[in-house]
Amino acid sequence: IMSGDITEHFSRYEFKCPCGCGRDDIDVRLVERLENVFEYLTKCERGCKYIIITNGIRCPSYSVSVGGFANDAHTRSMAADLYCIGDDDKPYSDLELAAVCELFHFGGIGVHLFGDNDRKCVHSDIRDLGGYSNNHWYGDEQTGDNFQTFAQYLPPAKIINKHKISLSFDGKKIFEKEV
């Protein structure tokens, strides 16, 4: 487990603009939500070994050079593209990770449904906190298709302790289930 300088698992250098301009002014509220995502995934069946930030802050010129916009959520220090590796050394699917981001109320979540299946990144941003042209968008970043929700893709939680539940009626057991 790594120790970060913003939260327990995230450091400022992970969000720095990759062009070399030096911008690293990431919004701490974004990083706090990402920490919640990390903590949640550690409680899933597959666990969470680490989350990799592939893009955080982008200066306007770098954003345009990689297909973004000069005034997008990355240039406003309110977005990160990420993927997660489980304790089994396999990446979570982009849809699973998007579902977890939705649990923590990210205003913008983008997935990539086509392309490299080994490592798909999820765009997550905090546009819901204001300062952006719209406060909600869930969709496919390649096709532009929108999603209402990613909830059906939520990864299963770990089962810590099983309990037996029994229901009796007039002394006769009528139902029993292990949960």
Short mmCIF file of C-alpha atoms in Angstrom, two decimals:
data_model
loop_
_atom_site.label_atom_id
_atom_site.label_comp_id
_atom_site.label_asym_id
_atom_site.label_seq_id
_atom_site.Cartn_x
_atom_site.Cartn_y
_atom_site.Cartn_z
CA ILE A 1 0.00 0.00 0.00
CA MET A 2 1.40 3.31 -1.06
CA SER A 3 1.23 6.48 0.97
CA GLY A 4 0.16 9.62 -0.87
CA ASP A 5 0.64 13.31 -0.14
CA ILE A 6 -3.01 14.26 -0.89
CA THR A 7 -4.86 11.22 0.48
CA GLU A 8 -3.69 7.85 1.77
CA HIS A 9 -3.35 6.36 -1.73
CA PHE A 10 -2.94 9.33 -4.08
CA SER A 11 -0.13 11.83 -4.64
CA ARG A 12 -0.02 15.10 -6.52
CA TYR A 13 2.57 13.83 -9.04
CA GLU A 14 0.03 11.26 -10.33
CA PHE A 15 -2.20 14.08 -11.58
CA LYS A 16 0.51 16.33 -13.07
CA CYS A 17 0.17 17.42 -16.70
CA PRO A 18 2.33 15.03 -18.76
CA CYS A 19 3.60 17.68 -21.18
CA GLY A 20 6.18 18.97 -18.70
CA CYS A 21 4.55 22.36 -18.08
CA GLY A 22 4.47 21.64 -14.35
CA ARG A 23 0.72 22.04 -13.70
CA ASP A 24 -0.31 19.92 -10.73
CA ASP A 25 -3.15 21.93 -9.17
CA ILE A 26 -5.63 19.04 -8.92
CA ASP A 27 -8.90 19.68 -7.07
CA VAL A 28 -8.62 17.86 -3.74
CA ARG A 29 -12.37 17.07 -3.83
CA LEU A 30 -11.75 14.88 -6.89
CA VAL A 31 -8.93 13.03 -5.13
CA GLU A 32 -11.09 12.50 -2.03
CA ARG A 33 -13.76 10.83 -4.18
CA LEU A 34 -11.11 8.67 -5.84
CA GLU A 35 -9.92 7.62 -2.38
CA ASN A 36 -13.51 6.53 -1.65
CA VAL A 37 -13.48 4.48 -4.88
CA PHE A 38 -10.22 2.82 -3.81
CA GLU A 39 -11.58 1.99 -0.34
CA TYR A 40 -14.80 0.58 -1.80
CA LEU A 41 -12.94 -1.64 -4.25
CA THR A 42 -10.82 -3.10 -1.41
CA LYS A 43 -14.11 -4.45 -0.05
CA CYS A 44 -15.08 -6.14 -3.33
CA GLU A 45 -14.45 -9.83 -4.02
CA ARG A 46 -11.41 -9.06 -6.19
CA GLY A 47 -9.99 -6.37 -3.92
CA CYS A 48 -7.92 -3.43 -5.14
CA LYS A 49 -4.16 -3.61 -5.44
CA TYR A 50 -3.90 -0.11 -6.90
CA ILE A 51 -5.52 2.55 -9.04
CA ILE A 52 -3.48 4.05 -11.85
CA ILE A 53 -4.15 7.64 -12.94
CA THR A 54 -3.40 7.76 -16.66
CA ASN A 55 -4.42 11.42 -17.06
CA GLY A 56 -5.20 14.07 -14.50
CA ILE A 57 -4.53 17.71 -15.17
CA ARG A 58 -3.92 18.79 -18.73
CA CYS A 59 -2.85 22.25 -19.79
CA PRO A 60 -5.03 23.52 -22.67
CA SER A 61 -2.44 22.89 -25.40
CA TYR A 62 -1.73 19.34 -24.22
CA SER A 63 -5.45 18.58 -23.94
CA VAL A 64 -6.04 19.64 -27.53
CA SER A 65 -3.00 17.62 -28.69
CA VAL A 66 -4.50 14.38 -27.29
CA GLY A 67 -8.00 14.95 -28.65
CA GLY A 68 -9.53 16.88 -25.75
CA PHE A 69 -10.58 20.49 -25.56
CA ALA A 70 -8.83 23.61 -24.30
CA ASN A 71 -11.53 24.11 -21.65
CA ASP A 72 -12.47 20.53 -20.71
CA ALA A 73 -12.68 19.08 -17.19
CA HIS A 74 -9.01 18.03 -17.28
CA THR A 75 -7.87 21.62 -17.93
CA ARG A 76 -10.02 22.74 -14.98
CA SER A 77 -8.24 20.35 -12.59
CA MET A 78 -11.45 18.43 -11.96
CA ALA A 79 -10.98 15.17 -13.93
CA ALA A 80 -8.90 12.02 -13.96
CA ASP A 81 -8.71 9.00 -16.25
CA LEU A 82 -8.00 5.84 -14.31
CA TYR A 83 -8.01 2.09 -14.17
CA CYS A 84 -7.84 -0.35 -11.28
CA ILE A 85 -5.91 -3.57 -10.81
CA GLY A 86 -7.49 -6.08 -8.44
CA ASP A 87 -5.64 -8.27 -5.96
CA ASP A 88 -5.78 -10.98 -8.66
CA ASP A 89 -3.52 -8.76 -10.88
CA LYS A 90 -6.32 -8.32 -13.43
CA PRO A 91 -7.89 -4.98 -14.33
CA TYR A 92 -11.47 -4.19 -13.45
CA SER A 93 -13.60 -3.59 -16.53
CA ASP A 94 -14.34 0.01 -17.39
CA LEU A 95 -18.04 -0.63 -16.72
CA GLU A 96 -17.34 -2.04 -13.24
CA LEU A 97 -15.13 0.92 -12.38
CA ALA A 98 -17.70 3.36 -13.81
CA ALA A 99 -20.38 1.80 -11.56
CA VAL A 100 -18.21 2.36 -8.48
CA CYS A 101 -17.54 5.97 -9.55
CA GLU A 102 -21.29 6.45 -9.88
CA LEU A 103 -21.74 5.29 -6.25
CA PHE A 104 -19.59 8.23 -5.19
CA HIS A 105 -21.53 10.76 -7.28
CA PHE A 106 -19.00 11.69 -9.94
CA GLY A 107 -20.83 14.09 -12.25
CA GLY A 108 -19.02 12.97 -15.38
CA ILE A 109 -18.12 9.36 -16.14
CA GLY A 110 -16.84 8.23 -19.52
CA VAL A 111 -16.05 4.69 -20.67
CA HIS A 112 -14.39 3.26 -23.78
CA LEU A 113 -16.40 0.26 -24.93
CA PHE A 114 -14.23 -0.53 -27.95
CA GLY A 115 -10.51 -1.10 -28.26
CA ASP A 116 -7.94 -2.63 -25.92
CA ASN A 117 -9.77 -4.89 -23.47
CA ASP A 118 -6.73 -5.41 -21.25
CA ARG A 119 -6.62 -1.91 -19.85
CA LYS A 120 -9.57 0.37 -20.33
CA CYS A 121 -9.57 3.69 -18.56
CA VAL A 122 -12.55 5.45 -17.06
CA HIS A 123 -12.91 9.22 -17.22
CA SER A 124 -14.22 10.57 -13.91
CA ASP A 125 -14.87 14.19 -13.03
CA ILE A 126 -16.57 16.36 -10.44
CA ARG A 127 -18.55 18.61 -12.79
CA ASP A 128 -21.48 18.16 -10.40
CA LEU A 129 -19.77 20.61 -8.00
CA GLY A 130 -20.09 23.47 -10.50
CA GLY A 131 -17.80 25.40 -12.78
CA TYR A 132 -18.63 23.35 -15.85
CA SER A 133 -21.07 23.75 -18.76
CA ASN A 134 -23.24 20.81 -17.67
CA ASN A 135 -23.35 19.08 -14.31
CA HIS A 136 -23.98 15.49 -15.43
CA TRP A 137 -22.75 13.17 -18.18
CA TYR A 138 -22.40 9.39 -18.25
CA GLY A 139 -21.37 7.99 -21.62
CA ASP A 140 -19.05 6.33 -24.09
CA GLU A 141 -16.22 8.71 -24.90
CA GLN A 142 -15.69 7.21 -28.35
CA THR A 143 -19.25 6.95 -29.68
CA GLY A 144 -20.89 9.70 -27.63
CA ASP A 145 -23.66 7.28 -26.58
CA ASN A 146 -25.16 8.15 -23.20
CA PHE A 147 -25.84 5.89 -20.23
CA GLN A 148 -28.58 6.44 -17.68
CA THR A 149 -26.64 4.46 -15.08
CA PHE A 150 -23.77 2.00 -14.69
CA ALA A 151 -25.29 0.41 -11.56
CA GLN A 152 -25.88 -3.03 -13.10
CA TYR A 153 -22.10 -3.45 -13.52
CA LEU A 154 -21.21 -2.96 -9.83
CA PRO A 155 -18.60 -5.58 -8.83
CA PRO A 156 -19.67 -8.05 -6.12
CA ALA A 157 -18.74 -7.37 -2.52
CA LYS A 158 -16.65 -9.74 -0.42
CA ILE A 159 -18.56 -12.08 1.84
CA ILE A 160 -16.88 -11.70 5.18
CA ASN A 161 -18.98 -13.90 7.46
CA LYS A 162 -21.83 -16.17 6.49
CA HIS A 163 -24.89 -16.46 8.72
CA LYS A 164 -27.73 -18.91 8.67
CA ILE A 165 -31.22 -17.43 8.72
CA SER A 166 -34.11 -19.69 9.72
CA LEU A 167 -37.81 -18.98 9.77
CA SER A 168 -40.10 -21.21 11.79
CA PHE A 169 -43.87 -21.37 12.06
CA ASP A 170 -45.55 -23.36 14.83
CA GLY A 171 -42.24 -25.01 15.67
CA LYS A 172 -41.68 -26.21 12.08
CA LYS A 173 -38.80 -24.81 10.08
CA ILE A 174 -40.24 -23.39 6.85
CA PHE A 175 -37.25 -21.50 5.48
CA GLU A 176 -33.49 -21.59 5.91
CA LYS A 177 -30.82 -19.76 3.96
CA GLU A 178 -27.12 -19.04 4.40
CA VAL A 179 -26.24 -15.41 3.73
#
